[in-house]
Amino acid sequence: MKDVNDRSYWSAPNGAHRRVMYKGSGFSDKDIKTKFHVGIANAFMEGSPGAAHLRTITESIKQGVWEAGGMPVEFGIPCTCGNVSNGAEELKYELVGRDIVSMSIEFVANVHHFDALILVASCDNIIAGTYLAAARLDLPTLVVTGGPMMPGVYKGKKVLAPDVDVAILSGDDKDLSDMEECVCPSFGACSVMGTANTMQILGECLNLVLPGTGTIPAADLIKLRSARDAGRYIVDLINKGLTPSKLITKETLLNTIMVDMAIGGSTNAVLHILAIARDLDINITLDDFDRLSEEIKCICGVRPSGPYNVVDLHNVGGVPAVMKMIENKLHKDVPTLLGNSWNDILENTIVESSDVLRTLDNPLHKEAGLKVLKGNLAPKGAIIRPSGVYEEMKHFRGVAKVYSNDFEALEAIQSGKIVPGDVIVIRYEGCKGAPGMKEVMLSTDALVAYGLEQSVGLVTDARFSGFNYGAIVGHVCPEAYDGGPIALVEDGDMIVVDVNNGVVEIELTDEELEERHNRWVRPEPKVKKGVLAVYASTCRTADEGGAMQTW
């Protein structure tokens, strides 16, 4: 770690050209030479409610940095909204975007020799990218989240952004048009337990987001006050020399996994936790998720695991309340951003059981919010969200119908080719095959819209949105492009998924699978140039986080 009190880089005579650039940007000589330089990475983007308010939040952060005697230097980082690409081929860019965001922060932070970072983000893989950058750079770092969106009201009922996905397929244009006006009533991330809110919540467990602030709604002015607090507090982190490598231990990551299980978090969190662990050289594998899923059941009633939204969760205590409910399982002696332990914080946390958040001995679901499946169809593992699976589909056996992308599967559902008892298999959409590990949302939404979510399964080497629910198995590894067994499935094969016992299998013998593999030919890459091609050639497999980490 560099000596932040050594200002020679900025004050020595050969630093004149650096000082000139900063002075030309409005900073004074005293600022440049004597104050800590705090890079403020802002994922502002006008085209998404999850990011369109981040300028205001960033201004509050900068005020706090100035108050504490630091010098804030704002810069922009890429930001997209997954909903904009929902239903389009470009959705495959989303996971790749995580790595682009982390590399963008790495690039600017290293060139400008920042002493610390505050990273401002809300959505999906953008906020995950800020966490990955924090782990890689190991500077004193805080992440300030944009917070969840308020729920909308339509026909007297609360509605959230995912309700539009099903309405699109209903065929009622008037209903759809009216609903569009209601589902995004404020800034913030879509208020379900999708990837955005899952990662905002887990940021507190990771010691990157100040405790109690990850779920503050975007519309609540406390969000601005907490942003200013973060700006002030980053100077304390610098003086204390607290960096992610000191604050994120193996036990911290295990706590994070347990909270993800308890909240019924997005399956995408698995990829992000594994990637963060790799950058910190911490040994976390799918086996850790599998083991902890036996101990931690889903206690949170936020959609899709229940009828509530993330604002409801915030109102019953947010992340500290979740951790309080499972505190007997947590490693409470690990450090926090505040310089104390989680034991100190939870000792003073009071929460009452409700249908929004239950106790661990009275969970909302008998299973964890996430489960690892293995078997001859996924020797290295696959992921399912048990809290979103109907009871009658916890064990199902069905006839395989095989497709090479989400669009083909959607057409099959709409045309009536998919019937109860089928198992849709979507392959060549994994990290390398897509490339980019696309979210297959069209077919999963169609199953709900056509009333098939309680009678049809879906297995894929792709991933899902945190919005999705049903008997859907993703992250199948090895993926089809690597010659995994999912590449060998044929129409008419029988597939078995047993959620409770963690099994996903195809009813073929080892000899039959080997014979098919001998005949298998890897297809041509779907993309041969550009960032997707670079990603495909450098990414880890899904069971290792799927990041561009060749080390």
Coordinates of C-alpha atoms in Angstrom, one line a residue:
M1 CA 0.0 0.0 0.0
K2 CA 1.3 3.4 -0.9
D3 CA 2.2 6.0 1.7
V4 CA -0.6 8.5 1.5
N5 CA 1.3 11.1 3.5
D6 CA 4.0 11.2 0.9
R7 CA 2.9 14.1 -1.3
S8 CA 6.1 14.4 -3.3
Y9 CA 4.4 13.1 -6.4
W10 CA 2.3 16.2 -6.4
S11 CA 4.6 18.7 -4.7
A12 CA 8.1 18.0 -6.2
P13 CA 9.4 20.2 -9.0
N14 CA 8.9 17.4 -11.6
G15 CA 5.2 17.4 -10.6
A16 CA 4.6 20.8 -12.3
H17 CA 2.9 19.3 -15.3
R18 CA 0.5 17.4 -13.1
R19 CA -0.2 20.5 -11.0
V20 CA -0.8 22.6 -14.1
M21 CA -3.5 20.2 -15.3
Y22 CA -5.3 20.3 -12.0
K23 CA -5.0 24.1 -11.6
G24 CA -6.4 24.4 -15.1
S25 CA -9.3 22.4 -13.8
G26 CA -10.0 24.8 -10.9
F27 CA -8.1 23.2 -8.1
S28 CA -5.7 25.3 -6.0
D29 CA -2.1 24.7 -5.2
K30 CA -2.9 23.9 -1.6
D31 CA -5.6 21.4 -2.6
I32 CA -3.2 19.6 -4.9
K33 CA -0.2 19.5 -2.7
T34 CA -1.6 18.9 0.8
K35 CA -5.0 17.2 0.5
F36 CA -5.9 13.6 -0.1
H37 CA -7.1 13.1 -3.6
V38 CA -10.4 11.2 -3.6
G39 CA -11.5 9.8 -7.0
I40 CA -15.3 9.9 -7.3
A41 CA -16.4 7.4 -9.9
N42 CA -20.0 8.4 -11.0
A43 CA -22.1 5.9 -13.0
F44 CA -24.6 8.7 -13.9
M45 CA -26.7 7.9 -17.0
E46 CA -29.7 9.8 -18.2
G47 CA -31.4 6.7 -19.7
S48 CA -32.1 4.8 -16.5
P49 CA -34.0 5.7 -13.3
G50 CA -31.4 3.7 -11.4
A51 CA -28.7 6.1 -12.5
A52 CA -30.3 9.4 -13.5
H53 CA -30.2 10.8 -10.0
L54 CA -26.5 10.0 -9.3
R55 CA -25.3 13.5 -10.1
T56 CA -27.2 14.8 -7.1
I57 CA -25.9 12.1 -4.8
T58 CA -22.3 12.7 -6.1
E59 CA -22.5 16.4 -5.3
S60 CA -23.4 15.5 -1.7
I61 CA -20.4 13.1 -1.6
K62 CA -18.1 15.8 -2.8
Q63 CA -19.4 18.3 -0.2
G64 CA -18.5 15.7 2.5
V65 CA -15.0 15.1 1.1
W66 CA -14.3 18.9 1.1
E67 CA -15.6 19.2 4.6
A68 CA -13.3 16.5 5.8
G69 CA -10.3 18.1 4.2
G70 CA -10.0 16.0 1.1
M71 CA -10.0 16.9 -2.6
P72 CA -12.7 15.2 -4.6
V73 CA -12.1 14.5 -8.3
E74 CA -15.2 13.2 -10.1
F75 CA -15.0 11.1 -13.2
G76 CA -17.5 9.1 -15.2
I77 CA -17.7 5.3 -15.6
P78 CA -19.9 3.3 -18.0
C79 CA -23.4 2.6 -17.1
T80 CA -26.2 0.8 -18.8
C81 CA -29.7 -0.4 -17.8
G82 CA -30.4 -4.1 -18.3
N83 CA -34.1 -3.4 -18.9
V84 CA -33.2 -1.4 -22.0
S85 CA -31.7 -4.4 -23.6
N86 CA -34.2 -6.8 -22.1
G87 CA -35.5 -9.0 -24.9
A88 CA -32.7 -8.1 -27.3
E89 CA -29.5 -9.8 -28.3
E90 CA -27.5 -7.0 -26.7
L91 CA -28.4 -8.3 -23.2
K92 CA -25.2 -10.5 -23.6
Y93 CA -23.1 -7.3 -22.9
E94 CA -24.3 -6.9 -19.4
L95 CA -22.0 -9.3 -17.6
V96 CA -19.1 -8.1 -19.8
G97 CA -20.0 -4.6 -18.6
R98 CA -19.1 -5.6 -15.0
D99 CA -15.5 -6.1 -16.2
I100 CA -15.5 -2.9 -18.3
V101 CA -16.6 -0.9 -15.3
S102 CA -14.0 -2.4 -13.0
M103 CA -11.2 -1.8 -15.6
S104 CA -12.4 1.8 -16.3
I105 CA -12.0 2.6 -12.6
E106 CA -8.7 0.8 -12.4
F107 CA -7.4 2.8 -15.4
V108 CA -8.4 6.2 -14.1
A109 CA -7.5 5.6 -10.5
N110 CA -4.0 4.4 -11.3
V111 CA -3.2 7.2 -13.8
H112 CA -4.4 9.9 -11.4
H113 CA -2.8 8.4 -8.3
F114 CA -5.9 8.7 -6.2
D115 CA -5.4 8.2 -2.5
A116 CA -8.9 6.7 -2.1
L117 CA -12.1 6.1 -4.1
I118 CA -15.8 6.6 -3.6
L119 CA -17.8 4.7 -6.3
V120 CA -21.3 5.7 -7.0
A121 CA -23.6 3.1 -8.7
S122 CA -27.0 1.4 -8.4
C123 CA -27.7 -1.1 -11.1
D124 CA -26.9 -4.8 -11.8
N125 CA -23.5 -5.4 -13.2
I126 CA -22.5 -1.8 -12.8
I127 CA -22.5 -1.9 -9.0
A128 CA -20.9 -5.3 -9.2
G129 CA -18.1 -3.8 -11.3
T130 CA -17.4 -1.2 -8.7
Y131 CA -17.0 -3.9 -6.1
L132 CA -14.6 -5.8 -8.3
A133 CA -12.6 -2.6 -8.9
A134 CA -12.4 -2.0 -5.1
A135 CA -11.0 -5.5 -4.6
R136 CA -8.5 -5.2 -7.4
L137 CA -7.1 -1.7 -6.6
D138 CA -7.1 -2.1 -2.8
L139 CA -7.3 1.6 -2.1
P140 CA -9.5 2.9 0.8
T141 CA -12.8 2.6 -0.9
L142 CA -16.5 3.3 -0.2
V143 CA -19.4 2.5 -2.5
V144 CA -22.5 4.8 -2.3
T145 CA -25.6 3.1 -3.7
G146 CA -28.4 4.9 -5.5
G147 CA -31.0 3.0 -3.5
P148 CA -34.2 1.2 -4.5
M149 CA -37.1 2.8 -6.4
M150 CA -40.5 3.4 -4.7
P151 CA -43.2 1.0 -5.8
G152 CA -45.8 2.2 -8.3
V153 CA -49.6 1.9 -7.9
Y154 CA -51.8 0.6 -10.7
K155 CA -55.5 -0.2 -10.3
G156 CA -55.1 0.1 -6.6
K157 CA -52.2 -2.4 -6.3
K158 CA -48.5 -1.9 -6.0
V159 CA -46.7 -2.6 -9.2
L160 CA -43.0 -3.0 -10.0
A161 CA -41.0 -2.9 -13.2
P162 CA -41.0 -6.7 -13.8
D163 CA -44.8 -6.5 -14.0
V164 CA -44.4 -5.0 -17.4
D165 CA -42.5 -8.0 -18.7
V166 CA -45.5 -10.2 -18.2
A167 CA -48.0 -7.5 -19.4
I168 CA -46.0 -7.3 -22.7
L169 CA -47.0 -10.9 -23.4
S170 CA -50.6 -10.6 -22.3
G171 CA -51.7 -9.0 -25.6
D172 CA -53.6 -6.2 -23.9
D173 CA -52.0 -3.0 -25.4
K174 CA -54.2 -0.6 -23.4
D175 CA -53.4 -2.3 -20.1
L176 CA -49.7 -2.3 -21.0
S177 CA -49.7 1.4 -21.9
D178 CA -51.5 2.4 -18.7
M179 CA -49.1 0.3 -16.6
E180 CA -46.1 1.8 -18.2
E181 CA -47.0 5.2 -16.7
C182 CA -47.0 3.7 -13.2
V183 CA -44.2 1.2 -12.6
C184 CA -41.3 3.6 -12.3
P185 CA -42.6 6.4 -10.1
S186 CA -39.2 7.5 -8.7
F187 CA -35.5 7.3 -9.3
G188 CA -33.8 4.1 -8.0
A189 CA -33.2 0.5 -8.8
C190 CA -36.3 -1.6 -9.6
S191 CA -37.6 -2.5 -6.2
V192 CA -37.5 -6.3 -6.4
M193 CA -34.7 -8.5 -5.2
G194 CA -33.0 -8.4 -8.6
T195 CA -29.3 -8.1 -9.1
A196 CA -29.3 -4.4 -8.5
N197 CA -30.8 -4.4 -5.0
T198 CA -29.1 -7.7 -4.1
M199 CA -25.7 -6.2 -4.8
Q200 CA -26.6 -3.0 -3.0
I201 CA -27.5 -5.0 0.0
L202 CA -24.5 -7.3 -0.2
G203 CA -22.2 -4.2 -0.3
E204 CA -22.9 -3.7 3.4
C205 CA -21.8 -7.2 4.1
L206 CA -18.7 -6.8 2.0
N207 CA -17.6 -3.7 4.0
L208 CA -17.8 -1.5 0.9
V209 CA -21.2 0.3 1.7
L210 CA -21.7 2.0 5.1
P211 CA -23.9 -0.1 7.4
G212 CA -27.6 0.7 7.2
T213 CA -27.4 2.8 3.9
G214 CA -27.6 0.2 1.1
T215 CA -31.4 0.1 1.1
I216 CA -32.2 3.8 1.7
P217 CA -34.8 4.6 -1.0
A218 CA -33.5 6.9 -3.8
A219 CA -36.5 9.2 -3.1
D220 CA -35.6 9.6 0.6
L221 CA -33.5 12.7 1.4
I222 CA -31.7 10.6 4.0
K223 CA -29.9 9.2 0.9
L224 CA -28.3 12.6 0.3
R225 CA -27.3 13.0 4.0
S226 CA -25.8 9.5 4.0
A227 CA -23.9 10.4 0.8
R228 CA -22.3 13.4 2.5
D229 CA -21.4 11.2 5.5
A230 CA -19.6 8.8 3.1
G231 CA -17.7 11.8 1.7
R232 CA -16.5 12.7 5.2
Y233 CA -15.8 9.2 6.2
I234 CA -13.5 8.3 3.4
V235 CA -10.8 10.6 4.9
D236 CA -11.1 8.6 8.1
L237 CA -10.5 5.4 6.1
I238 CA -7.4 6.9 4.5
N239 CA -6.0 7.9 7.9
K240 CA -6.7 4.4 9.3
G241 CA -5.2 2.7 6.3
L242 CA -8.3 0.5 5.9
T243 CA -8.5 -1.1 2.4
P244 CA -10.6 -3.9 1.0
S245 CA -7.9 -6.5 1.5
K246 CA -8.1 -5.7 5.3
L247 CA -11.9 -5.5 5.4
I248 CA -12.9 -8.4 3.1
T249 CA -11.8 -11.7 4.6
K250 CA -12.9 -15.2 3.9
E251 CA -15.3 -14.9 6.8
T252 CA -16.6 -11.6 5.4
L253 CA -17.4 -13.4 2.1
L254 CA -19.1 -16.3 3.9
N255 CA -21.3 -13.8 5.8
T256 CA -22.1 -12.2 2.4
I257 CA -23.1 -15.6 1.0
M258 CA -25.3 -16.2 4.0
V259 CA -27.1 -12.9 3.7
D260 CA -27.7 -13.6 0.0
M261 CA -29.3 -17.0 1.0
A262 CA -31.4 -15.3 3.6
I263 CA -32.8 -12.5 1.3
G264 CA -33.4 -14.8 -1.7
G265 CA -30.9 -12.8 -3.6
S266 CA -30.3 -12.8 -7.3
T267 CA -28.4 -15.8 -8.7
N268 CA -26.0 -13.4 -10.3
A269 CA -24.6 -12.6 -6.9
V270 CA -22.8 -16.0 -7.1
L271 CA -20.8 -14.9 -10.1
H272 CA -19.9 -11.6 -8.4
I273 CA -18.9 -13.0 -5.1
L274 CA -16.7 -15.6 -6.8
A275 CA -15.0 -13.0 -9.0
I276 CA -14.3 -10.7 -6.0
A277 CA -12.8 -13.5 -4.0
R278 CA -10.5 -14.4 -6.9
D279 CA -9.2 -10.8 -7.1
L280 CA -8.5 -10.9 -3.3
D281 CA -6.9 -14.4 -3.6
I282 CA -9.5 -15.8 -1.2
N283 CA -10.6 -19.4 -1.8
I284 CA -14.4 -19.4 -2.2
T285 CA -16.1 -22.0 -4.4
L286 CA -19.6 -23.2 -5.2
D287 CA -19.0 -25.8 -2.4
D288 CA -19.3 -22.9 0.1
F289 CA -22.6 -21.8 -1.4
D290 CA -23.8 -25.4 -1.3
R291 CA -22.8 -26.0 2.3
L292 CA -24.3 -22.7 3.5
S293 CA -27.6 -23.3 1.7
E294 CA -28.2 -26.2 4.1
E295 CA -27.9 -23.8 7.1
I296 CA -29.6 -20.6 5.9
K297 CA -33.2 -20.6 4.7
C298 CA -35.0 -17.7 2.9
I299 CA -36.4 -15.4 5.5
C300 CA -37.2 -12.4 3.3
G301 CA -40.5 -11.8 1.6
V302 CA -39.3 -9.4 -1.1
R303 CA -40.3 -10.4 -4.7
P304 CA -39.8 -12.9 -6.2
S305 CA -39.7 -14.8 -2.9
G306 CA -42.8 -13.0 -1.5
P307 CA -45.1 -10.1 -2.3
Y308 CA -43.1 -7.2 -0.8
N309 CA -40.5 -4.8 -2.2
V310 CA -37.1 -3.6 -1.0
V311 CA -38.5 -0.4 0.4
D312 CA -40.6 -2.6 2.7
L313 CA -37.3 -4.3 3.7
H314 CA -35.7 -1.0 4.4
N315 CA -38.6 0.0 6.6
V316 CA -38.2 -3.0 8.9
G317 CA -34.4 -2.4 9.4
G318 CA -32.6 -3.1 6.1
V319 CA -29.4 -5.1 6.0
P320 CA -28.6 -4.9 9.8
A321 CA -32.1 -6.4 10.5
V322 CA -31.4 -9.3 8.1
M323 CA -28.1 -10.0 9.7
K324 CA -29.7 -9.8 13.2
M325 CA -32.1 -12.5 12.1
I326 CA -29.2 -14.9 11.2
E327 CA -26.6 -13.6 13.7
N328 CA -26.1 -17.0 15.3
K329 CA -24.7 -18.3 11.9
L330 CA -22.6 -15.3 11.1
H331 CA -18.9 -14.6 11.8
K332 CA -19.7 -11.6 14.0
D333 CA -16.1 -10.9 15.0
V334 CA -15.0 -9.7 11.5
P335 CA -14.2 -6.0 11.2
T336 CA -16.6 -3.5 9.7
L337 CA -16.1 -0.2 7.9
L338 CA -16.8 1.6 11.1
G339 CA -13.8 0.1 12.9
N340 CA -15.8 -2.1 15.1
S341 CA -17.2 -5.7 14.6
W342 CA -20.6 -6.9 13.4
N343 CA -21.1 -8.2 16.9
D344 CA -21.0 -4.5 18.1
I345 CA -23.5 -3.4 15.5
L346 CA -25.9 -6.3 15.9
E347 CA -25.9 -6.0 19.7
N348 CA -27.7 -2.7 19.3
T349 CA -30.0 -3.8 16.4
I350 CA -33.6 -4.5 17.3
V351 CA -36.0 -6.1 14.8
E352 CA -39.3 -7.8 15.0
S353 CA -40.4 -10.8 13.0
S354 CA -42.9 -10.0 10.2
D355 CA -44.0 -11.3 6.8
V356 CA -41.4 -9.0 5.3
L357 CA -38.5 -10.5 7.4
R358 CA -38.8 -13.6 9.5
T359 CA -36.6 -15.3 12.0
L360 CA -34.3 -18.2 10.9
D361 CA -36.3 -20.7 13.0
N362 CA -39.5 -19.5 11.3
P363 CA -38.4 -18.9 7.7
L364 CA -40.7 -17.9 4.8
H365 CA -39.4 -20.9 2.8
K366 CA -38.0 -24.3 3.8
E367 CA -35.1 -23.8 1.5
A368 CA -32.4 -21.2 1.1
G369 CA -32.8 -18.4 -1.5
L370 CA -30.2 -20.1 -3.6
K371 CA -29.2 -23.7 -4.2
V372 CA -26.3 -25.4 -6.0
L373 CA -27.3 -28.4 -8.2
K374 CA -25.0 -31.0 -9.5
G375 CA -25.3 -34.2 -11.5
N376 CA -24.3 -35.6 -14.9
L377 CA -25.9 -32.6 -16.7
A378 CA -23.9 -30.1 -14.6
P379 CA -20.8 -31.8 -13.2
K380 CA -19.3 -28.5 -12.0
G381 CA -22.6 -27.1 -10.8
A382 CA -25.7 -25.2 -11.6
I383 CA -27.8 -22.7 -9.7
I384 CA -31.5 -22.5 -8.9
R385 CA -33.5 -20.1 -6.7
P386 CA -35.6 -22.5 -4.5
S387 CA -37.7 -19.7 -2.9
G388 CA -39.0 -18.9 -6.4
V389 CA -39.9 -22.5 -7.3
Y390 CA -43.5 -23.8 -6.8
E391 CA -43.8 -26.7 -4.4
E392 CA -45.0 -29.1 -7.2
M393 CA -41.8 -28.3 -9.2
K394 CA -39.3 -28.9 -6.4
H395 CA -38.9 -32.3 -8.0
F396 CA -39.7 -32.7 -11.7
R397 CA -38.9 -35.0 -14.5
G398 CA -39.6 -33.9 -18.1
V399 CA -39.0 -34.2 -21.8
A400 CA -36.2 -32.1 -23.2
K401 CA -36.9 -29.6 -25.9
V402 CA -33.6 -28.1 -27.0
Y403 CA -33.0 -24.5 -28.3
S404 CA -29.8 -22.5 -29.1
N405 CA -31.1 -19.2 -27.8
D406 CA -33.8 -17.3 -25.9
F407 CA -35.7 -16.2 -29.1
E408 CA -36.2 -19.8 -30.3
A409 CA -37.5 -20.9 -26.9
L410 CA -39.9 -17.9 -26.8
E411 CA -41.3 -18.7 -30.2
A412 CA -41.8 -22.3 -29.1
I413 CA -43.8 -21.2 -26.1
Q414 CA -45.9 -18.7 -28.0
S415 CA -46.7 -21.2 -30.8
G416 CA -47.8 -23.9 -28.3
K417 CA -44.9 -26.3 -28.9
I418 CA -44.1 -26.3 -25.2
V419 CA -46.6 -28.2 -23.0
P420 CA -46.8 -29.2 -19.4
G421 CA -44.2 -31.8 -18.6
D422 CA -41.6 -30.3 -20.9
V423 CA -38.1 -29.1 -19.9
I424 CA -36.8 -26.3 -22.1
V425 CA -33.0 -26.5 -22.7
I426 CA -31.3 -23.3 -23.8
R427 CA -27.6 -23.7 -24.6
Y428 CA -24.6 -22.0 -26.2
E429 CA -25.5 -18.9 -24.1
G430 CA -22.9 -19.2 -21.4
C431 CA -19.8 -17.1 -20.8
K432 CA -18.0 -18.2 -23.9
G433 CA -20.9 -19.4 -26.0
A434 CA -23.1 -16.2 -26.0
P435 CA -20.5 -14.7 -25.4
G436 CA -21.2 -12.9 -22.2
M437 CA -23.6 -15.3 -20.4
K438 CA -26.8 -13.8 -21.6
E439 CA -29.9 -13.5 -19.3
V440 CA -32.7 -15.6 -20.9
M441 CA -35.6 -13.5 -19.8
L442 CA -37.9 -13.8 -22.8
S443 CA -38.6 -17.5 -22.3
T444 CA -38.9 -17.3 -18.5
D445 CA -41.3 -14.4 -18.7
A446 CA -43.3 -16.2 -21.3
L447 CA -43.7 -19.3 -19.1
V448 CA -45.4 -17.0 -16.5
A449 CA -47.5 -15.2 -19.1
Y450 CA -48.7 -18.5 -20.6
G451 CA -49.4 -20.1 -17.2
L452 CA -46.7 -22.7 -17.6
E453 CA -44.4 -21.8 -14.7
Q454 CA -45.9 -24.5 -12.5
S455 CA -45.6 -27.3 -15.1
V456 CA -42.6 -26.6 -17.3
G457 CA -38.9 -26.6 -16.3
L458 CA -36.0 -24.7 -17.9
V459 CA -32.3 -25.6 -17.9
T460 CA -29.6 -23.4 -19.4
D461 CA -25.9 -22.5 -19.3
A462 CA -27.0 -18.9 -19.4
R463 CA -28.2 -16.8 -16.4
F464 CA -31.4 -15.1 -15.3
S465 CA -32.5 -11.7 -14.1
G466 CA -33.1 -11.5 -10.4
F467 CA -36.7 -10.7 -11.4
N468 CA -37.3 -14.3 -12.6
Y469 CA -39.0 -17.1 -10.8
G470 CA -40.1 -20.6 -11.5
A471 CA -38.3 -24.0 -12.0
I472 CA -35.4 -22.5 -13.9
V473 CA -31.9 -23.8 -13.6
G474 CA -29.0 -21.7 -14.8
H475 CA -25.2 -21.4 -14.8
V476 CA -24.9 -25.0 -16.0
C477 CA -21.2 -25.8 -16.0
P478 CA -19.3 -26.8 -18.0
E479 CA -21.2 -24.7 -20.6
A480 CA -22.1 -26.1 -24.0
Y481 CA -19.4 -24.2 -25.8
D482 CA -16.8 -26.0 -23.6
G483 CA -18.4 -29.3 -24.5
G484 CA -20.3 -29.7 -21.3
P485 CA -23.0 -32.4 -21.1
I486 CA -25.7 -29.7 -21.9
A487 CA -24.3 -29.6 -25.4
L488 CA -25.2 -33.3 -25.8
V489 CA -28.9 -33.1 -24.9
E490 CA -31.3 -34.1 -27.7
D491 CA -35.0 -33.6 -28.1
G492 CA -36.9 -36.3 -26.2
D493 CA -34.2 -37.0 -23.5
M494 CA -35.5 -37.1 -20.0
I495 CA -34.2 -34.6 -17.5
V496 CA -34.6 -34.7 -13.8
V497 CA -34.3 -31.8 -11.4
D498 CA -34.5 -32.4 -7.7
V499 CA -34.2 -29.1 -5.8
N500 CA -34.2 -30.5 -2.3
N501 CA -31.4 -33.0 -3.0
G502 CA -29.4 -30.7 -5.3
V503 CA -29.6 -32.8 -8.4
V504 CA -29.8 -32.0 -12.1
E505 CA -29.4 -35.0 -14.4
I506 CA -30.1 -36.3 -17.8
E507 CA -31.3 -40.0 -18.0
L508 CA -28.3 -41.3 -20.0
T509 CA -25.5 -43.6 -19.1
D510 CA -21.9 -42.5 -19.0
E511 CA -21.3 -44.6 -22.1
E512 CA -24.1 -42.8 -24.0
L513 CA -22.8 -39.4 -23.0
E514 CA -19.3 -40.3 -24.0
E515 CA -20.5 -41.6 -27.4
R516 CA -22.4 -38.3 -28.0
H517 CA -19.4 -36.3 -26.9
N518 CA -17.2 -38.1 -29.4
R519 CA -19.6 -36.9 -32.2
W520 CA -19.9 -33.4 -30.9
V521 CA -18.3 -30.5 -32.8
R522 CA -17.8 -27.1 -31.2
P523 CA -19.7 -24.5 -33.2
E524 CA -18.1 -21.4 -34.7
P525 CA -17.9 -18.4 -32.2
K526 CA -21.0 -16.2 -32.5
V527 CA -18.8 -13.1 -32.2
K528 CA -15.3 -12.9 -33.6
K529 CA -14.2 -9.3 -32.8
G530 CA -14.8 -6.5 -30.4
V531 CA -15.1 -6.6 -26.6
L532 CA -17.3 -9.7 -26.6
A533 CA -14.6 -11.7 -28.4
V534 CA -12.0 -10.4 -26.0
Y535 CA -14.2 -11.4 -23.1
A536 CA -14.8 -14.9 -24.5
S537 CA -11.0 -15.5 -24.8
T538 CA -10.2 -14.2 -21.3
C539 CA -13.1 -15.1 -19.0
R540 CA -13.2 -17.7 -16.3
T541 CA -16.0 -20.3 -16.3
A542 CA -19.3 -19.6 -14.5
D543 CA -18.4 -21.7 -11.5
E544 CA -15.3 -19.4 -11.1
G545 CA -17.2 -16.1 -11.5
G546 CA -17.1 -15.5 -15.2
A547 CA -14.8 -12.5 -15.0
M548 CA -11.9 -11.5 -17.3
Q549 CA -9.3 -12.9 -14.9
T550 CA -6.6 -14.9 -16.7
W551 CA -4.6 -15.0 -13.5

